[in-house]
Every structure is written in structure tokens, then in C-alpha cells.
Coordinates of C-alpha atoms and ligand atoms in Angstrom, one line a residue:
M1 CA -22.1 -18.8 -21.1
V2 CA -19.9 -18.5 -24.0
R3 CA -18.9 -22.1 -24.9
A4 CA -16.7 -24.0 -28.2
P5 CA -16.5 -27.2 -28.9
R6 CA -13.4 -28.9 -28.3
S7 CA -11.5 -31.1 -30.8
G8 CA -9.7 -33.4 -28.6
Y9 CA -10.4 -36.5 -27.8
H10 CA -13.8 -36.0 -25.6
G11 CA -15.6 -33.8 -27.5
G12 CA -16.6 -31.8 -24.4
M13 CA -17.2 -28.2 -24.0
V14 CA -14.8 -25.4 -23.2
R15 CA -15.8 -21.9 -22.2
T16 CA -13.8 -19.4 -24.4
R17 CA -14.0 -17.1 -21.1
V18 CA -14.7 -16.9 -17.3
P19 CA -18.5 -16.5 -17.3
P20 CA -20.1 -13.4 -15.3
G21 CA -20.7 -14.9 -11.6
A22 CA -18.9 -17.7 -12.0
I23 CA -16.3 -16.7 -9.1
P24 CA -17.9 -17.0 -5.6
Q25 CA -18.5 -14.5 -3.6
P26 CA -16.3 -15.3 -0.8
V27 CA -13.2 -15.3 -3.4
L28 CA -14.3 -12.0 -4.7
E29 CA -14.2 -10.8 -1.1
L30 CA -10.6 -12.1 -0.8
C31 CA -9.6 -10.3 -3.9
R32 CA -11.2 -7.2 -2.8
R33 CA -9.3 -7.3 0.5
F34 CA -6.0 -7.9 -1.4
R35 CA -7.0 -4.9 -3.2
A36 CA -7.9 -2.4 -0.1
H37 CA -4.5 -3.5 1.0
G38 CA -2.4 -2.5 -2.4
A39 CA -1.9 -5.8 -3.7
R40 CA -3.2 -8.1 -6.3
A41 CA -4.9 -11.4 -6.2
W42 CA -5.7 -14.1 -8.9
V43 CA -7.5 -17.2 -9.1
V44 CA -5.0 -19.7 -10.5
G45 CA -4.1 -23.4 -11.3
G46 CA -6.7 -26.2 -11.3
C47 CA -9.4 -24.4 -10.3
L48 CA -9.4 -22.1 -13.3
R49 CA -8.8 -24.9 -15.5
D50 CA -11.5 -26.9 -14.1
L51 CA -14.1 -23.8 -14.2
L52 CA -12.7 -23.5 -18.0
L53 CA -14.0 -27.2 -18.5
D54 CA -17.2 -26.4 -17.0
R55 CA -16.3 -29.0 -14.2
E56 CA -16.9 -28.9 -10.4
V57 CA -14.5 -26.6 -8.7
S58 CA -13.6 -28.2 -5.0
D59 CA -10.9 -25.8 -4.2
W60 CA -10.3 -22.2 -5.1
D61 CA -6.5 -21.4 -5.2
L62 CA -5.5 -17.5 -5.3
A63 CA -2.0 -16.1 -6.3
T64 CA -1.2 -12.9 -4.7
S65 CA 1.7 -10.2 -5.2
A66 CA 1.4 -9.8 -1.3
E67 CA 4.1 -11.7 0.9
P68 CA 3.1 -14.5 3.2
D69 CA 3.8 -12.1 6.1
A70 CA 1.6 -9.2 4.8
V71 CA -1.0 -11.7 4.4
T72 CA -1.0 -13.0 7.6
R73 CA -1.8 -9.3 8.7
M74 CA -4.6 -8.8 6.1
F75 CA -7.0 -11.3 7.6
R76 CA -8.0 -12.8 10.7
R77 CA -7.6 -16.5 10.4
V78 CA -4.6 -17.7 8.8
I79 CA -2.7 -20.8 9.0
P80 CA 0.9 -20.8 7.9
T81 CA 0.7 -24.2 6.0
G82 CA 3.8 -23.8 4.0
T83 CA 5.1 -20.4 4.7
A84 CA 8.8 -21.3 3.3
H85 CA 7.1 -21.8 0.0
G86 CA 5.0 -18.6 0.1
T87 CA 1.9 -20.7 0.8
V88 CA -0.8 -19.7 3.5
T89 CA -4.1 -20.9 4.2
V90 CA -6.9 -18.0 4.6
L91 CA -9.9 -19.2 6.6
H92 CA -12.9 -17.4 5.2
R93 CA -16.9 -18.0 5.7
G94 CA -16.1 -21.2 6.8
E95 CA -14.2 -22.1 4.1
A96 CA -10.1 -22.7 3.3
F97 CA -8.3 -21.0 0.8
E98 CA -4.7 -21.2 0.1
V99 CA -3.1 -18.3 -0.9
T100 CA 0.3 -18.9 -2.5
T101 CA 2.5 -15.3 -3.2
L102 CA 3.8 -14.9 -6.4
R103 CA 7.1 -16.4 -6.9
G104 CA 9.7 -17.9 -9.7
E105 CA 11.7 -21.1 -8.6
G106 CA 15.4 -21.7 -7.9
A107 CA 17.4 -25.2 -8.6
Y108 CA 15.4 -28.7 -8.0
A109 CA 18.5 -31.1 -6.5
D110 CA 16.3 -33.7 -5.1
G111 CA 14.1 -34.0 -8.1
R112 CA 10.8 -33.0 -6.1
R113 CA 11.1 -29.6 -4.4
P114 CA 12.8 -26.6 -5.3
D115 CA 16.3 -25.9 -3.2
S116 CA 14.8 -22.3 -2.7
V117 CA 12.3 -19.9 -3.6
H118 CA 12.1 -16.5 -4.6
F119 CA 9.4 -14.1 -4.6
V120 CA 8.6 -12.0 -8.1
D121 CA 6.1 -9.2 -9.3
D122 CA 5.2 -10.6 -12.4
I123 CA 2.1 -12.9 -12.5
E124 CA 3.5 -14.3 -15.9
D125 CA 6.9 -15.2 -13.9
D126 CA 4.4 -17.2 -11.5
L127 CA 3.1 -19.1 -14.3
A128 CA 6.0 -20.1 -15.8
R129 CA 6.8 -22.5 -13.0
R130 CA 3.7 -24.5 -13.1
D131 CA 3.6 -27.8 -15.1
F132 CA 1.1 -27.8 -17.6
T133 CA -0.2 -25.0 -19.8
V134 CA -3.9 -25.7 -18.6
N135 CA -2.8 -25.4 -15.1
A136 CA -0.5 -21.7 -15.7
M137 CA -3.4 -19.1 -16.3
A138 CA -4.7 -17.1 -14.1
Y139 CA -7.5 -15.0 -13.8
D140 CA -8.3 -11.5 -12.1
P141 CA -11.8 -11.7 -11.1
L142 CA -12.1 -7.8 -10.1
E143 CA -10.5 -6.8 -13.9
D144 CA -12.2 -9.5 -15.5
R145 CA -8.9 -10.4 -17.2
L146 CA -7.5 -13.8 -18.0
V147 CA -4.0 -14.2 -17.9
D148 CA -2.7 -16.7 -20.4
P149 CA 1.0 -16.6 -21.5
F150 CA 1.5 -20.4 -22.7
G151 CA -1.7 -20.5 -24.7
G152 CA -3.5 -22.8 -22.1
L153 CA -7.2 -21.9 -23.1
D154 CA -6.1 -23.2 -26.8
D155 CA -4.9 -26.3 -25.4
L156 CA -7.7 -26.8 -23.5
R157 CA -10.0 -26.4 -26.5
A158 CA -7.9 -28.3 -28.7
G159 CA -7.5 -31.1 -26.0
V160 CA -4.0 -31.2 -25.5
L161 CA -1.7 -31.4 -22.4
R162 CA 1.3 -29.7 -22.9
A163 CA 4.4 -29.0 -20.5
V164 CA 5.1 -25.2 -20.1
G165 CA 8.6 -24.6 -21.5
D166 CA 11.2 -27.0 -22.4
P167 CA 9.4 -30.5 -21.1
R168 CA 12.6 -32.2 -20.7
R169 CA 14.0 -29.4 -18.3
R170 CA 10.5 -29.3 -16.6
F171 CA 10.5 -32.9 -15.9
A172 CA 14.3 -33.2 -15.2
E173 CA 12.9 -30.6 -12.0
D174 CA 10.3 -32.4 -10.6
G175 CA 9.6 -36.1 -11.4
L176 CA 6.0 -36.3 -10.3
R177 CA 5.1 -34.2 -13.0
I178 CA 5.0 -36.9 -15.7
L179 CA 2.6 -38.9 -12.8
R180 CA 0.7 -35.7 -12.9
G181 CA 0.6 -36.1 -16.7
A182 CA -0.8 -39.3 -16.9
R183 CA -3.3 -38.4 -14.4
F184 CA -4.6 -35.4 -16.5
V185 CA -4.5 -37.4 -19.9
A186 CA -7.3 -39.6 -17.6
T187 CA -9.0 -36.8 -15.8
L188 CA -9.2 -34.0 -18.1
E189 CA -9.5 -36.3 -21.1
L190 CA -6.6 -34.8 -23.1
E191 CA -4.0 -36.2 -25.0
L192 CA -0.4 -35.6 -24.4
E193 CA 1.4 -33.1 -26.8
P194 CA 4.1 -35.0 -28.7
D195 CA 7.4 -33.5 -27.6
T196 CA 5.6 -33.5 -23.9
R197 CA 5.0 -37.1 -24.0
A198 CA 8.7 -38.0 -25.6
A199 CA 10.2 -36.4 -22.6
F200 CA 8.2 -38.6 -20.4
E201 CA 11.1 -41.2 -20.8
G202 CA 14.0 -39.0 -19.9
A203 CA 12.3 -38.1 -17.1
L204 CA 12.4 -41.8 -15.4
D205 CA 15.3 -41.4 -12.9
T206 CA 13.9 -38.4 -11.6
F207 CA 10.4 -40.2 -11.1
R208 CA 12.1 -42.9 -8.9
K209 CA 13.0 -40.2 -6.6
V210 CA 9.4 -39.3 -6.1
S211 CA 7.9 -40.3 -2.6
R212 CA 5.9 -43.7 -2.7
E213 CA 3.0 -41.7 -1.0
R214 CA 2.6 -39.3 -3.6
V215 CA 2.5 -42.2 -6.0
R216 CA -0.4 -43.4 -4.1
E217 CA -2.4 -40.5 -4.1
E218 CA -1.8 -39.8 -7.6
W219 CA -3.1 -43.3 -8.1
L220 CA -6.1 -43.0 -6.1
K221 CA -6.9 -39.1 -8.1
T222 CA -6.5 -41.2 -11.0
M223 CA -9.2 -43.6 -10.6
R224 CA -11.8 -40.6 -10.3
A225 CA -11.6 -40.3 -14.1
R226 CA -14.5 -41.3 -16.0
R227 CA -11.8 -43.4 -17.8
P228 CA -8.9 -44.4 -15.3
S229 CA -7.5 -46.6 -18.3
R230 CA -6.2 -43.6 -20.3
A231 CA -3.7 -42.8 -17.5
F232 CA -2.8 -46.5 -17.4
A233 CA -2.2 -46.7 -20.9
V234 CA 0.4 -43.5 -20.6
M235 CA 2.1 -45.2 -17.9
R236 CA 2.5 -48.6 -19.7
D237 CA 3.9 -46.8 -23.0
T238 CA 6.2 -44.4 -21.3
G239 CA 7.5 -46.8 -18.9
I240 CA 6.1 -45.3 -15.2
L241 CA 4.3 -48.5 -14.6
G242 CA 7.5 -50.4 -15.1
V243 CA 8.9 -48.5 -12.4
T244 CA 5.9 -48.5 -10.3
F245 CA 4.5 -51.7 -10.5
P246 CA 6.3 -54.0 -13.2
A247 CA 4.2 -57.1 -12.5
L248 CA 1.2 -55.5 -14.5
L249 CA 3.5 -55.2 -17.5
E250 CA 3.1 -58.8 -17.7
Q251 CA -0.6 -58.7 -18.5
V252 CA 0.8 -57.0 -21.5
G253 CA 0.1 -59.9 -24.6
C254 CA -1.1 -62.6 -22.1
E255 CA -4.1 -64.3 -23.9
Q256 CA -6.8 -65.9 -22.1
N257 CA -9.2 -68.2 -22.8
R258 CA -11.8 -68.3 -25.5
W259 CA -14.6 -66.6 -23.5
H260 CA -12.0 -63.7 -23.1
A261 CA -11.9 -61.3 -26.2
Y262 CA -8.5 -59.6 -24.8
D263 CA -5.3 -60.3 -23.2
V264 CA -5.2 -60.1 -19.5
W265 CA -4.2 -56.3 -20.0
E266 CA -6.8 -55.3 -22.2
H267 CA -9.2 -56.9 -20.0
T268 CA -8.0 -55.6 -16.7
M269 CA -8.0 -52.2 -18.4
R270 CA -11.7 -52.6 -19.6
V271 CA -12.8 -54.0 -16.0
L272 CA -10.9 -50.7 -14.3
D273 CA -13.2 -48.4 -16.5
E274 CA -16.3 -50.4 -16.0
S275 CA -15.9 -50.3 -12.1
T276 CA -18.6 -48.1 -10.8
G277 CA -16.9 -48.0 -7.2
G278 CA -14.9 -45.4 -5.4
P279 CA -11.3 -45.0 -6.0
V280 CA -10.5 -47.5 -3.6
E281 CA -12.5 -50.2 -5.4
R282 CA -11.4 -49.3 -8.4
V283 CA -7.5 -50.0 -7.7
A284 CA -8.9 -53.5 -6.8
A285 CA -10.5 -53.5 -10.2
L286 CA -6.7 -52.6 -11.5
L287 CA -5.1 -55.4 -9.4
H288 CA -8.1 -58.2 -9.5
D289 CA -6.0 -60.4 -12.1
V290 CA -2.6 -59.5 -11.2
A291 CA -1.5 -62.6 -10.9
K292 CA -3.1 -64.1 -13.9
P293 CA 0.4 -64.0 -15.8
R294 CA 2.3 -66.1 -13.3
T295 CA -0.5 -68.7 -12.5
R296 CA -0.8 -69.3 -16.0
A297 CA -1.1 -72.6 -17.3
V298 CA -2.5 -75.2 -20.0
S299 CA -5.2 -77.6 -18.9
E300 CA -3.9 -81.4 -20.4
T301 CA -7.7 -82.6 -19.9
T302 CA -8.9 -79.2 -22.1
G303 CA -6.2 -77.7 -23.4
D304 CA -7.4 -74.5 -22.0
Y305 CA -5.4 -72.0 -20.5
T306 CA -5.8 -71.9 -16.7
F307 CA -5.1 -69.6 -14.0
Y308 CA -5.2 -71.8 -10.9
D309 CA -5.3 -69.7 -7.6
H310 CA -4.5 -66.6 -9.4
E311 CA -6.9 -64.9 -6.8
R312 CA -5.0 -66.1 -3.9
V313 CA -1.7 -65.3 -5.4
G314 CA -2.9 -62.2 -6.4
A315 CA -4.2 -61.0 -3.1
E316 CA -0.7 -61.8 -2.0
M317 CA 0.9 -59.4 -4.6
A318 CA -1.4 -56.8 -3.8
D319 CA -1.0 -56.8 -0.3
R320 CA 2.8 -56.4 -0.4
W321 CA 2.8 -53.5 -3.4
L322 CA -0.2 -52.2 -1.3
R323 CA 2.2 -52.1 2.2
E324 CA 5.1 -50.8 -0.3
Y325 CA 2.8 -47.8 -1.6
R326 CA 2.0 -46.7 1.7
F327 CA -2.0 -47.5 1.2
S328 CA -4.0 -47.5 4.6
K329 CA -4.6 -50.7 6.5
A330 CA -8.2 -49.9 5.7
E331 CA -7.3 -49.4 1.9
R332 CA -5.4 -52.4 1.9
E333 CA -7.8 -54.6 3.4
V334 CA -10.8 -53.7 1.2
I335 CA -8.5 -54.2 -1.8
V336 CA -6.8 -57.6 -1.2
H337 CA -10.3 -59.2 0.1
L338 CA -11.8 -58.0 -3.1
V339 CA -8.9 -59.7 -5.1
R340 CA -9.2 -63.0 -3.0
H341 CA -12.8 -63.2 -3.6
H342 CA -13.1 -61.7 -7.0
L343 CA -14.3 -65.0 -8.5
V344 CA -18.0 -65.4 -8.2
C345 CA -19.0 -68.2 -10.0
Y346 CA -22.5 -68.5 -8.6
R347 CA -25.1 -71.3 -10.0
P348 CA -28.7 -71.6 -9.5
E349 CA -28.4 -74.9 -7.9
W350 CA -26.7 -73.3 -4.8
T351 CA -28.5 -74.5 -2.0
D352 CA -29.4 -71.5 0.4
A353 CA -26.3 -72.8 2.7
A354 CA -24.0 -72.3 0.1
V355 CA -25.5 -68.7 -0.3
R356 CA -25.0 -68.2 3.3
R357 CA -21.5 -69.5 3.1
F358 CA -20.7 -67.2 0.1
V359 CA -22.0 -63.8 2.3
R360 CA -20.0 -65.2 5.3
R361 CA -16.5 -65.4 3.3
V362 CA -16.8 -62.5 1.6
G363 CA -18.5 -60.7 4.7
E364 CA -21.6 -58.5 4.7
D365 CA -19.7 -55.1 4.6
H366 CA -17.8 -56.1 1.1
L367 CA -20.6 -57.4 -0.8
D368 CA -22.0 -54.6 -2.6
A369 CA -18.4 -54.3 -3.8
L370 CA -17.7 -57.7 -4.9
L371 CA -20.9 -57.8 -6.6
R372 CA -19.7 -54.2 -8.5
L373 CA -16.5 -55.9 -9.2
A374 CA -17.9 -58.9 -10.7
R375 CA -20.0 -57.1 -12.9
A376 CA -17.1 -55.2 -14.1
D377 CA -15.1 -58.0 -14.3
A378 CA -17.8 -59.8 -16.6
L379 CA -18.3 -56.6 -18.5
G380 CA -14.4 -56.5 -19.4
K381 CA -14.6 -59.8 -21.2
G382 CA -15.6 -58.2 -24.4
R383 CA -18.1 -60.9 -25.1
D384 CA -21.8 -61.5 -24.9
V385 CA -22.1 -61.6 -20.8
S386 CA -25.6 -61.3 -20.5
E387 CA -26.3 -64.7 -19.1
E388 CA -23.2 -64.1 -16.7
L389 CA -25.1 -60.9 -15.5
A390 CA -28.2 -62.2 -14.9
L391 CA -26.8 -64.9 -12.8
L392 CA -25.1 -62.0 -10.8
D393 CA -28.6 -60.4 -10.2
A394 CA -30.0 -63.7 -9.3
L395 CA -27.1 -64.3 -6.9
R396 CA -27.9 -60.6 -5.6
D397 CA -31.6 -61.2 -4.9
R398 CA -30.5 -64.4 -2.9
V399 CA -28.0 -62.8 -0.7
E400 CA -30.8 -60.2 -0.1
G401 CA -33.3 -62.9 0.8
V402 CA -30.5 -64.7 3.3
L403 CA -29.8 -61.6 5.0
R404 CA -33.6 -60.6 5.2
E405 CA -34.3 -63.9 7.4
G406 CA -31.2 -62.6 9.8
A407 CA -29.6 -66.0 9.8
A408 CA -26.1 -65.8 11.9
L409 CA -23.4 -65.0 9.3
S410 CA -20.3 -64.0 11.6
T411 CA -19.8 -65.2 15.5
S412 CA -21.6 -62.3 17.1
D413 CA -24.4 -63.3 15.4
L414 CA -24.3 -66.7 17.7
A415 CA -26.4 -67.5 20.3
I416 CA -23.4 -68.5 22.6
D417 CA -19.9 -66.4 23.1
G418 CA -16.3 -66.6 23.6
R419 CA -17.2 -67.0 27.9
D420 CA -18.8 -70.2 27.3
V421 CA -16.0 -71.3 25.1
L422 CA -13.8 -70.5 27.7
E423 CA -15.6 -72.4 30.6
R424 CA -15.1 -75.2 28.3
V425 CA -11.1 -74.9 27.2
G426 CA -10.1 -75.1 30.8
G427 CA -9.3 -71.2 30.9
R428 CA -7.1 -71.4 28.0
G429 CA -8.0 -68.1 26.5
G430 CA -6.4 -67.0 22.8
P431 CA -6.5 -68.5 19.3
V432 CA -8.5 -71.6 20.3
V433 CA -11.6 -69.6 21.7
G434 CA -12.0 -67.7 17.8
R435 CA -11.3 -70.9 16.1
V436 CA -14.3 -73.0 18.3
L437 CA -16.7 -70.2 17.9
R438 CA -15.6 -70.1 13.9
A439 CA -16.0 -73.8 13.7
V440 CA -19.6 -73.5 15.3
L441 CA -20.6 -70.8 13.0
E442 CA -19.6 -73.1 10.2
R443 CA -22.5 -75.4 11.3
V444 CA -25.1 -72.9 12.4
V445 CA -24.3 -71.2 8.3
D446 CA -25.2 -74.7 7.2
D447 CA -28.2 -75.2 9.8
P448 CA -29.7 -72.1 10.8
S449 CA -32.1 -74.1 13.4
L450 CA -28.7 -75.1 15.5
N451 CA -28.3 -71.5 16.9
E452 CA -30.1 -72.0 20.1
R453 CA -28.1 -71.7 23.1
A454 CA -29.0 -75.0 24.5
R455 CA -28.2 -76.9 21.1
L456 CA -25.0 -74.7 20.6
L457 CA -23.8 -76.1 24.1
T458 CA -24.3 -79.4 23.4
L459 CA -22.4 -78.8 20.3
L460 CA -19.4 -77.6 22.0
D461 CA -19.4 -80.6 24.3
G462 CA -18.5 -82.1 21.5
L463 CA -16.6 -79.8 19.2
V464 CA -13.9 -78.6 22.3
P465 CA -12.0 -81.7 22.8
E466 CA -11.7 -82.2 19.0
L467 CA -10.3 -79.3 18.2
L468 CA -8.0 -79.1 21.4
A469 CA -7.1 -82.3 20.3
E470 CA -6.3 -81.1 16.9
D471 CA -4.7 -78.0 18.1
A472 CA -2.1 -80.1 20.2
A473 CA -1.6 -82.4 17.2
R474 CA -0.8 -79.5 15.2
R475 CA 1.7 -77.6 17.6
P476 CA 5.1 -79.4 17.4
G477 CA 5.9 -77.9 13.8
A478 CA 2.6 -79.1 11.8
P479 CA 1.7 -77.6 8.7
G480 CA -0.7 -74.5 9.1
E481 CA -4.3 -74.0 8.4
T482 CA -5.3 -74.5 4.5
P483 CA -7.4 -71.6 3.7
A484 CA -11.0 -72.3 3.5
G485 CA -11.8 -73.4 0.0
G486 CA -14.4 -71.8 -1.9
D487 CA -17.6 -74.5 -3.1
E488 CA -18.4 -71.7 -6.3
A489 CA -14.7 -70.4 -6.7
K490 CA -12.9 -72.2 -9.6
S491 CA -11.0 -70.5 -12.0
Ligands
ATP1 P1 -5.9 -31.1 -8.7 O1 -6.3 -30.5 -7.5 O2 -7.1 -31.6 -9.8 O3 -5.3 -32.4 -8.5 P2 -4.3 -29.2 -9.9 O4 -3.7 -29.2 -11.1 O5 -5.1 -28.2 -9.2 O6 -4.8 -30.4 -9.9 P3 -2.9 -28.7 -7.3 O7 -1.4 -29.9 -6.6 O8 -3.7 -28.5 -6.3 O9 -2.9 -29.5 -8.9 O10 -1.8 -28.0 -7.8 C1 -2.3 -26.4 -7.9 C2 -1.5 -25.8 -8.9 O11 -0.2 -26.0 -8.9 C3 -1.5 -26.7 -10.6 O12 -2.5 -26.4 -11.3 C4 -0.1 -26.3 -11.0 O13 -0.6 -25.2 -11.5 C5 0.8 -25.9 -10.0 N1 1.5 -27.1 -10.0 C6 1.0 -28.1 -8.8 N2 1.8 -29.4 -9.0 C7 3.0 -28.9 -9.5 C8 4.2 -29.4 -9.9 N3 4.6 -30.7 -9.6 N4 4.6 -29.0 -10.9 C9 4.3 -27.6 -11.3 N5 3.6 -27.4 -11.2 C10 2.5 -27.8 -10.2
MG2 MG1 -5.9 -27.9 -7.2

């Protein structure tokens, strides 16, 4: 295979042509079918770009001169995914291929979608409507011909992300493009071409019209980059972040204590890049210190900064933002939970009961993610954190020990269940049953030998009247429950 070094930031290799055998058989078969029907087809867009970057290609997209109706007649299994925009999905050999008829575009009134599309004959016209030069190449595998009217290959080799045509106009048509641009800076490790970059700011009003679902999608895709911080630096500098999540900007210049080498923003960026979890965990890394600027105070005793309760305030801020940006309930729960518990201040003196309380509070399902985040958090301090990392390793060992022992860590592990409680609360169901079980669990976590049915039933006899009395005292407008304090969590 022929490759040339790239002069851009990454220094990765870029192919100088599509190597023989790179296009999979099913794609070639589709192209031959088009040709047999007197039409032409090209591999286009992101898949061609990724192929030239020697990256794994996930979806093969085709552009064709045939109109959607004709495509539908050519293949047996076709799903009309976006016929109005000229796109259908062809199922072939168990795979789905997006096939789009060559098109030019009309005016954009809504800043997101063209008002009308019209089909064109010329592949170059179709490429002209695409966003960036590296995404505006096409390849005819039957003729082995690359169509690259805007110099996409040269830009890839130079490591440059450049808009097709006049960037101001292109970004005014569709506000999503600047966010895609920020994402590609990270995922493709390209640098923004200066004119393209200069046009970002003028496109912010159009960007405001982009739906929050799309923003969420782009953020999650960004998190797959080796260093997502590259995208967030662009978002910070160009105003995109100010539109999407202004609270994160408060981190810029927010200084921390001496065991941190960086301000909160720079620390966050490093934690984000160090995070070894999937995209959702990386969102937690991005948000873990979101409340630090708002909770910063100077301790009267030490003169150091404190960020008291920032993990709780941060969890609330994260929850609000994630709802607004339509993250799924499952995603939100993971992220908020990780932010809430990200301070892991393990000490070797912890008793086994303290380790069990830690596991219980974090939840078995979240332990790995939390320890990954804690590790990234330490690495992001920019100081010698070897001791902190050793402590995290030690905590992991102890957690594994606790899990091996099979001690009760959730109410379902108890030797009694809700029915036993119901019998003793006079048939009153509802939240009190859960509260009783959790109170029982607290004691069992402290002393696992209690987890025998007879002993727990005796415990219930004492606990239930106590909790019922508390419940009654609480009811007429009494203050709510205080959150369980972490014995190991201090800022
Ligand atoms: P990825 O699949 O990695 O997200 P991609 O570039 O393939 O990146 P897709 O959304 O799959 O992005 O779109 C396929 C192609 O369609 C792009 O490469 C580009 O040519 C074109 N395209 C997608 N979105 C836009 C847009 N908002 N404006 C202009 N062209 C676009
Ligand atoms: Mg794609």
C-alpha cells in the first residue's frame, strides 16, 4: 500500500490512493449492479476519508446517478429511509448501505435542512454541497478513479480541516457544521484552516437552531477521539461551548490548590483525555468538576482553596444539563452517579466495613467506571501522583476482596425481604419498607455476621417502631433526609 507521512499534528500516515482490494466485495457488487442498469455509483464521504486515513470504516455510503425510484427497483431489499432527500438504504448480504442520489441543494431557511433538494448528474456538484474538503471526495471503484475537486486528499495529508467553498456561507446554511468541524478536529486530529476557523463565530446564531439531540450525538461521537479535548478547545475558543454549556467556561482560569498543576479547565481537559472509559464515561470525566468554580472558597484555617460539596452540586448541574440535552435516562444516571461519587479518598486505615460501605454507596455496577475516573482524575493533576495511583490500586484489591467474600451489599442480599417488613409495619406499604430494609442493610454492611434470618427479624422488632416514629415526626413539613455522608469523601 502506498502511504505518505502527514505534516499535520498527528503525524499519522495518509494513503495517496485507494489501495487495491480496499473496497469490500459487497460494495463492488452494488456498484456493478448500478452499472448494469446504466447508472454510476461512487463510494463517498466519511467512509472514503476514513479509508484514506487507514482507519476502520464502519458504514459504506454510496452516491449514485440513479434516482431513488430506480434504486428501489434495482435491488430486492430497500428501505426508504429519506426518499425526500434522495436517500434509501439497500440491504445486501446482511449489511445496510446508504445510497444517496447525486444532488445539489436549495436554500436553507431553518439553518439545518435545505428547503428543497434537486437531483444533479454531476458527482462534482454533489460533492460541492458537502461540509469539509476531506468529506467531499468520491471514488469509483470500477474505474479506480478518485474524484477530489476541492483538494481533500492534500488537506488530509497536510492535516487540515477546510470548509468546501466559502466557509461563512456554508456555516450559515447549516449550524451543525461548526460542531461537526470541532468534532473532526478531535476525531481526525486535523487543524482548522484559518479562514474556516474564522467563520465559526459568525455561525453561532445558526448553531443555536441546532436541535439538542444533534448536539448530544456530536458530543458522544467526539468522545471517541483519542483526545476529545482538541474539540473542546475549539468549542471554548469559538463560542460553541458558550452556547451549549456556559458553566463549563467558568472553569477557565479557576485556580486550584498546590497539588494541582493546572486550573480547573486544563485539569478537566486532561482528565477527559486520560479517561479510558466509553463515550458516556467520558462525559462524566468532562463534567466531574463542573461545580468547582461555583463552590470555591478559601479555607480560613489553611488559606487553601476548598470546593466544599462540589461533587453534589456538580451532580445536580450535570443532571439538569443532561436532561436539557436529551441524554437517555440510563446515560444520565451513570454520568450523574459518577460525578456525585468521583472523590475517592481511600486510606489504608479503612476498616473492611468502610470498604463495604464504599462499595455499597458506589454500587457494584459502577465500581470499575468510578475507579477508571478516579485514576484519570489523579493523572489530570499534572503532578507526581504515583502515591495516589498506588492507593487506588490498593482500594481495587480490597474491593475485590469484599466482593469475593460475598457480603451483603444491597437489600436483595439480605436474609429477610419486604414481606417481613410489611408484616411489622401494620400492612402500610410504600417508602417506609425500603427505608427499613436500607437501615437493616447499613447494619449488615457494618457487621456481615448479622445477616441471618433470625437475627434480622429480632433487629426488625427494634428498628421498625423507631423508624415509624421518625416517619411520623417527619411528616408535617419536617426537613428532608440529609444525604448519606461519605466517610472517605472530603474535598
Ligand atoms: P462520521 O460517520 O464519522 O460521523 P461522516 O463525515 O461520515 O462522519 P455522516 O453524517 O456519516 O458523517 O455523513 C456522510 C457525509 O455526508 C459526510 O462525509 C459529508 O460529506 C456529508 N455530510 C454529512 N453531514 C453534513 C452536513 N451537515 N453538511 C454538509 N455535508 C454533510
Ligand atoms: Mg459516516
